[in-house]
Amino acid sequence: MRNPYEDIINLPHHVSKTHPQMSMQDRAAQFSPFAALTGYDDAIDETARLTGRKIELGEEAKEVLDRKLQYLESIISEQPEISVTYFVPDEKKDGGRYTTATGCLKRIDEFERALLFTDGARISLDEIADVNSDVFSDSADRLPDQLP
């Protein structure tokens, strides 16, 4: 039986004179997987990302927080170091997460309703869940009626 390609089977591989030879990496890229729905994986990841709900503080917790902030206002010149737990709303969907920031308090801005830190950070008073500091534990000799 005669091979129908016998006349070309032993010829040398053709190399184009007008087109440059493709690199091995570019040749391999031709066979890489194709994502028919661009952005679909990102949409799935975003949907799966969990966000928490903001907890509404009770009246007693609000009073304690208010007393702490009043006390911090009275010693603001000392730039006390505080840790603030606050809610960060999610930019893409309902909910958010709680985070804690630590720094030296520079000022409490009543007009903008925010805590301002020496490093430039700003935290909205409306998002604060709790404030902790060493000044609260050793302040019994200073202003005991203003603390919880």
Coordinates of N, CA and C in Angstrom, one line a residue:
M1 N 0.8 -1.2 0.0 CA 0.0 0.0 0.0 C 0.9 1.3 0.0
R2 N 0.5 2.2 -0.8 CA 1.3 3.4 -1.0 C 0.7 4.5 -0.1
N3 N 1.7 5.2 0.6 CA 1.3 6.3 1.4 C 1.0 7.6 0.6
P4 N -0.2 8.2 0.8 CA -0.6 9.4 -0.1 C 0.3 10.6 0.2
Y5 N 1.0 10.6 1.3 CA 1.9 11.8 1.7 C 3.4 11.5 1.5
E6 N 3.6 10.5 0.8 CA 5.0 10.1 0.6 C 5.9 11.1 -0.1
D7 N 5.3 11.9 -0.9 CA 6.1 13.0 -1.6 C 6.4 14.1 -0.7
I8 N 5.8 14.4 0.4 CA 6.1 15.5 1.2 C 6.6 15.1 2.6
I9 N 6.5 13.9 3.0 CA 6.8 13.5 4.3 C 8.2 13.7 4.8
N10 N 9.2 13.7 3.9 CA 10.6 13.9 4.3 C 11.1 15.3 4.0
L11 N 10.2 16.2 3.6 CA 10.7 17.6 3.3 C 11.0 18.3 4.6
P12 N 11.9 19.3 4.6 CA 12.2 20.1 5.8 C 11.1 21.0 6.2
H13 N 11.0 21.3 7.5 CA 10.0 22.1 8.1 C 10.1 23.5 7.4
H14 N 8.9 24.1 7.1 CA 8.9 25.4 6.4 C 9.1 26.5 7.4
V15 N 10.0 27.5 7.1 CA 10.2 28.7 8.0 C 9.9 29.9 7.1
S16 N 9.0 30.7 7.6 CA 8.6 31.9 6.8 C 9.7 32.9 6.8
K17 N 9.8 33.6 5.6 CA 10.7 34.6 5.4 C 10.1 36.0 5.8
T18 N 8.8 36.1 5.9 CA 8.2 37.4 6.1 C 7.6 37.5 7.6
H19 N 7.3 36.4 8.2 CA 6.8 36.4 9.6 C 7.8 35.9 10.5
P20 N 8.0 36.6 11.7 CA 9.0 36.0 12.7 C 8.4 34.8 13.3
Q21 N 9.3 33.9 13.8 CA 8.9 32.7 14.4 C 8.3 33.0 15.8
M22 N 7.2 32.4 16.1 CA 6.5 32.6 17.4 C 7.3 31.9 18.5
S23 N 7.3 32.6 19.7 CA 8.0 32.0 20.8 C 7.2 30.9 21.4
M24 N 7.9 30.0 22.1 CA 7.2 28.8 22.7 C 6.1 29.3 23.7
Q25 N 6.4 30.4 24.4 CA 5.4 30.9 25.4 C 4.1 31.3 24.6
D26 N 4.3 32.1 23.5 CA 3.1 32.5 22.7 C 2.4 31.4 22.1
R27 N 3.1 30.4 21.7 CA 2.5 29.2 21.1 C 1.6 28.5 22.2
A28 N 2.2 28.4 23.4 CA 1.5 27.7 24.5 C 0.2 28.5 24.9
A29 N 0.3 29.8 24.8 CA -0.8 30.6 25.2 C -2.1 30.4 24.3
Q30 N -1.8 29.9 23.1 CA -2.9 29.6 22.2 C -3.8 28.5 22.7
F31 N -3.3 27.7 23.5 CA -4.0 26.5 24.0 C -4.4 26.7 25.5
S32 N -4.3 27.9 26.1 CA -4.6 28.1 27.5 C -6.2 28.2 27.6
P33 N -6.7 27.9 28.8 CA -8.2 27.9 29.0 C -8.8 29.3 28.6
F34 N -10.0 29.2 28.1 CA -10.7 30.4 27.7 C -11.8 30.7 28.7
A35 N -11.8 31.9 29.2 CA -12.9 32.3 30.1 C -14.0 33.0 29.3
A36 N -15.0 32.3 29.1 CA -16.1 32.8 28.2 C -16.9 33.9 28.9
L37 N -17.0 33.9 30.3 CA -17.7 34.9 31.0 C -16.7 35.7 31.9
T38 N -16.1 36.7 31.3 CA -15.2 37.5 32.0 C -15.9 38.2 33.1
G39 N -15.3 38.2 34.3 CA -15.9 38.9 35.5 C -16.8 38.0 36.3
Y40 N -17.1 36.8 35.8 CA -18.0 35.9 36.4 C -17.4 35.4 37.8
D41 N -16.1 35.0 37.7 CA -15.4 34.6 38.9 C -15.4 35.7 40.0
D42 N -15.2 36.9 39.6 CA -15.2 38.0 40.5 C -16.5 38.2 41.1
A43 N -17.6 38.1 40.3 CA -18.9 38.2 40.8 C -19.3 37.1 41.8
I44 N -18.8 35.9 41.6 CA -19.1 34.8 42.5 C -18.3 35.1 43.8
D45 N -17.1 35.5 43.7 CA -16.3 35.8 44.9 C -16.9 36.9 45.8
E46 N -17.4 38.0 45.1 CA -18.1 39.1 45.8 C -19.3 38.6 46.5
T47 N -20.1 37.8 45.9 CA -21.3 37.2 46.5 C -21.0 36.4 47.7
A48 N -19.9 35.6 47.6 CA -19.6 34.8 48.7 C -18.9 35.5 49.9
R49 N -18.4 36.7 49.6 CA -17.8 37.5 50.7 C -18.8 37.9 51.8
L50 N -18.5 37.6 53.0 CA -19.4 37.8 54.1 C -19.2 39.2 54.7
T51 N -20.3 39.8 55.1 CA -20.3 41.1 55.8 C -21.2 40.9 57.0
G52 N -20.8 41.6 58.1 CA -21.5 41.6 59.3 C -22.5 42.7 59.4
R53 N -23.4 42.6 60.3 CA -24.4 43.7 60.6 C -23.9 44.6 61.7
K54 N -24.3 45.8 61.6 CA -23.9 46.8 62.6 C -24.8 46.5 63.8
I55 N -24.2 46.5 65.0 CA -24.9 46.3 66.3 C -25.3 47.6 66.8
E56 N -26.6 47.7 67.1 CA -27.1 49.0 67.7 C -26.8 48.9 69.2
L57 N -26.2 49.9 69.7 CA -25.8 49.9 71.2 C -27.1 50.3 72.0
G58 N -27.2 49.6 73.2 CA -28.3 49.9 74.1 C -28.0 51.2 74.8
E59 N -29.0 51.7 75.5 CA -28.9 53.0 76.2 C -27.7 53.0 77.2
E60 N -27.6 51.9 78.0 CA -26.5 51.8 79.0 C -25.1 51.9 78.3
A61 N -25.0 51.1 77.2 CA -23.7 51.1 76.5 C -23.4 52.5 75.9
K62 N -24.4 53.2 75.5 CA -24.3 54.6 74.9 C -23.8 55.5 76.0
E63 N -24.4 55.4 77.2 CA -24.0 56.2 78.3 C -22.6 56.0 78.7
V64 N -22.1 54.7 78.8 CA -20.8 54.4 79.2 C -19.8 55.0 78.1
L65 N -20.1 54.8 76.8 CA -19.3 55.4 75.8 C -19.2 56.9 75.8
D66 N -20.4 57.5 76.1 CA -20.4 59.0 76.3 C -19.5 59.5 77.4
R67 N -19.6 58.8 78.5 CA -18.7 59.2 79.7 C -17.3 59.0 79.4
K68 N -16.9 58.0 78.6 CA -15.5 57.8 78.2 C -15.1 58.9 77.3
L69 N -15.9 59.3 76.4 CA -15.5 60.3 75.4 C -15.4 61.7 76.2
Q70 N -16.3 61.9 77.1 CA -16.2 63.1 77.9 C -14.9 63.2 78.7
Y71 N -14.5 62.1 79.3 CA -13.3 62.0 80.0 C -12.1 62.2 79.1
L72 N -12.1 61.6 77.9 CA -11.0 61.8 77.0 C -10.9 63.3 76.6
E73 N -12.1 63.9 76.4 CA -12.1 65.4 76.1 C -11.4 66.2 77.2
S74 N -11.6 65.8 78.4 CA -11.0 66.5 79.5 C -9.5 66.4 79.6
I75 N -9.0 65.3 79.1 CA -7.5 65.1 79.1 C -6.9 65.1 77.7
I76 N -7.6 65.7 76.8 CA -7.1 65.7 75.4 C -5.8 66.3 75.2
S77 N -5.3 67.2 76.0 CA -4.0 67.9 75.9 C -2.9 66.9 76.1
E78 N -3.2 65.8 76.8 CA -2.2 64.7 77.0 C -2.0 63.8 75.8
Q79 N -2.9 63.9 74.9 CA -3.0 63.0 73.7 C -2.9 61.5 74.1
P80 N -3.9 61.1 74.9 CA -3.9 59.7 75.4 C -4.0 58.7 74.3
E81 N -3.3 57.5 74.5 CA -3.4 56.4 73.6 C -4.7 55.7 73.8
I82 N -5.5 55.5 72.8 CA -6.7 54.7 72.9 C -6.9 53.7 71.9
S83 N -7.7 52.7 72.1 CA -8.1 51.7 71.1 C -9.6 51.8 70.9
V84 N -10.0 52.0 69.7 CA -11.4 52.2 69.3 C -11.8 51.1 68.4
T85 N -12.9 50.4 68.9 CA -13.6 49.4 68.0 C -14.7 50.1 67.3
Y86 N -14.7 50.0 66.0 CA -15.8 50.7 65.3 C -16.2 49.9 64.0
F87 N -17.3 50.3 63.5 CA -17.9 49.6 62.4 C -17.5 50.3 61.1
V88 N -17.1 49.5 60.1 CA -16.7 50.0 58.8 C -17.7 49.5 57.8
P89 N -18.6 50.4 57.3 CA -19.6 49.9 56.3 C -18.9 49.4 55.0
D90 N -19.5 48.4 54.4 CA -19.0 47.8 53.2 C -19.4 48.8 52.0
E91 N -18.5 49.0 51.1 CA -18.7 49.9 50.0 C -19.6 49.3 48.9
K92 N -19.7 47.9 48.8 CA -20.4 47.3 47.7 C -21.7 46.7 48.1
K93 N -21.9 46.3 49.3 CA -23.2 45.7 49.7 C -23.5 46.0 51.2
D94 N -24.7 45.6 51.6 CA -25.1 45.9 52.9 C -24.2 45.2 54.0
G95 N -24.1 45.9 55.1 CA -23.3 45.3 56.2 C -21.9 45.9 56.2
G96 N -21.0 45.2 56.8 CA -19.6 45.7 56.9 C -18.9 44.8 57.9
R97 N -17.9 45.4 58.6 CA -17.1 44.7 59.6 C -16.7 45.6 60.7
Y98 N -16.4 45.0 61.8 CA -15.8 45.7 62.9 C -14.3 45.6 62.9
T99 N -13.7 46.7 63.2 CA -12.2 46.8 63.3 C -11.8 47.6 64.5
T100 N -10.5 47.4 64.9 CA -10.0 48.2 66.0 C -8.8 49.0 65.6
A101 N -8.8 50.2 65.9 CA -7.6 51.1 65.6 C -7.1 51.6 67.0
T102 N -5.8 51.7 67.0 CA -5.1 52.2 68.2 C -4.2 53.4 67.8
G103 N -4.3 54.4 68.6 CA -3.4 55.6 68.3 C -3.6 56.6 69.4
C104 N -2.9 57.7 69.2 CA -3.0 58.8 70.2 C -4.0 59.8 69.7
L105 N -5.0 60.1 70.6 CA -6.1 61.0 70.3 C -5.6 62.4 70.2
K106 N -5.9 63.1 69.1 CA -5.5 64.5 69.0 C -6.7 65.4 69.3
R107 N -7.9 65.0 68.8 CA -9.0 65.9 69.0 C -10.3 65.2 68.8
I108 N -11.4 65.6 69.5 CA -12.7 65.1 69.2 C -13.5 66.3 68.5
D109 N -13.8 66.1 67.3 CA -14.4 67.1 66.4 C -16.0 66.9 66.6
E110 N -16.6 67.8 67.4 CA -18.0 67.7 67.6 C -18.8 68.1 66.3
F111 N -18.3 69.0 65.6 CA -19.0 69.5 64.4 C -19.0 68.4 63.3
E112 N -17.9 67.7 63.0 CA -17.9 66.6 62.1 C -18.2 65.3 62.7
R113 N -18.4 65.2 64.0 CA -18.7 64.0 64.8 C -17.7 62.9 64.5
A114 N -16.4 63.2 64.8 CA -15.3 62.3 64.5 C -14.2 62.4 65.6
L115 N -13.5 61.3 65.8 CA -12.3 61.3 66.6 C -11.1 61.5 65.6
L116 N -10.2 62.4 65.9 CA -9.0 62.6 65.1 C -7.8 62.2 65.8
F117 N -7.0 61.4 65.2 CA -5.7 60.9 65.8 C -4.5 61.6 65.3
T118 N -3.4 61.5 66.0 CA -2.2 62.3 65.6 C -1.6 61.8 64.3
D119 N -1.9 60.6 63.9 CA -1.4 60.0 62.6 C -2.3 60.4 61.5
G120 N -3.4 61.2 61.7 CA -4.3 61.6 60.6 C -5.5 60.8 60.5
A121 N -5.6 59.7 61.2 CA -6.8 58.8 61.1 C -8.0 59.5 61.6
R122 N -9.2 59.2 61.1 CA -10.4 59.8 61.4 C -11.5 58.7 61.6
I123 N -12.2 58.7 62.7 CA -13.2 57.7 63.0 C -14.5 58.4 63.3
S124 N -15.6 58.0 62.7 CA -16.9 58.7 62.9 C -17.4 58.2 64.3
L125 N -17.9 59.2 65.0 CA -18.5 58.9 66.4 C -19.7 58.0 66.2
D126 N -20.4 58.1 65.1 CA -21.6 57.3 64.9 C -21.3 55.8 64.7
E127 N -20.1 55.5 64.4 CA -19.7 54.1 64.1 C -19.0 53.4 65.3
I128 N -18.7 54.1 66.3 CA -17.9 53.6 67.4 C -18.7 52.7 68.3
A129 N -18.2 51.5 68.6 CA -18.8 50.5 69.4 C -18.2 50.5 70.9
D130 N -16.9 50.8 70.9 CA -16.3 50.8 72.3 C -14.9 51.6 72.2
V131 N -14.5 52.1 73.3 CA -13.3 52.8 73.4 C -12.6 52.3 74.7
N132 N -11.3 51.9 74.5 CA -10.5 51.4 75.7 C -9.2 52.1 75.7
S133 N -8.7 52.3 77.0 CA -7.4 52.9 77.2 C -7.0 52.6 78.6
D134 N -5.7 52.7 78.8 CA -5.1 52.6 80.2 C -5.5 53.8 81.0
V135 N -5.9 54.9 80.4 CA -6.2 56.1 81.2 C -7.5 55.9 82.0
F136 N -8.4 54.9 81.5 CA -9.6 54.6 82.2 C -9.3 53.9 83.5
S137 N -8.4 53.0 83.5 CA -8.1 52.2 84.7 C -7.3 52.9 85.8
D138 N -6.5 53.9 85.4 CA -5.8 54.6 86.4 C -6.3 56.0 86.6
S139 N -7.6 56.2 86.2 CA -8.2 57.6 86.4 C -9.0 57.7 87.6
A140 N -9.1 56.7 88.4 CA -9.9 56.8 89.6 C -9.6 57.9 90.5
D141 N -8.3 58.3 90.5 CA -7.9 59.4 91.4 C -8.1 60.8 90.7
R142 N -8.4 60.8 89.4 CA -8.6 62.1 88.8 C -10.1 62.6 88.8
L143 N -10.9 61.9 88.0 CA -12.3 62.3 87.8 C -13.2 61.1 88.0
P144 N -13.4 60.5 89.1 CA -14.2 59.3 89.3 C -15.6 59.4 88.9
D145 N -16.2 60.6 88.9 CA -17.6 60.7 88.6 C -17.9 60.7 87.1
Q146 N -16.9 60.8 86.3 CA -17.1 60.9 84.9 C -16.8 59.6 84.2
L147 N -16.5 58.5 84.9 CA -16.2 57.2 84.3 C -17.2 56.2 84.7
P148 N -17.3 55.1 83.9 CA -18.2 54.1 84.3 C -17.8 53.3 85.5

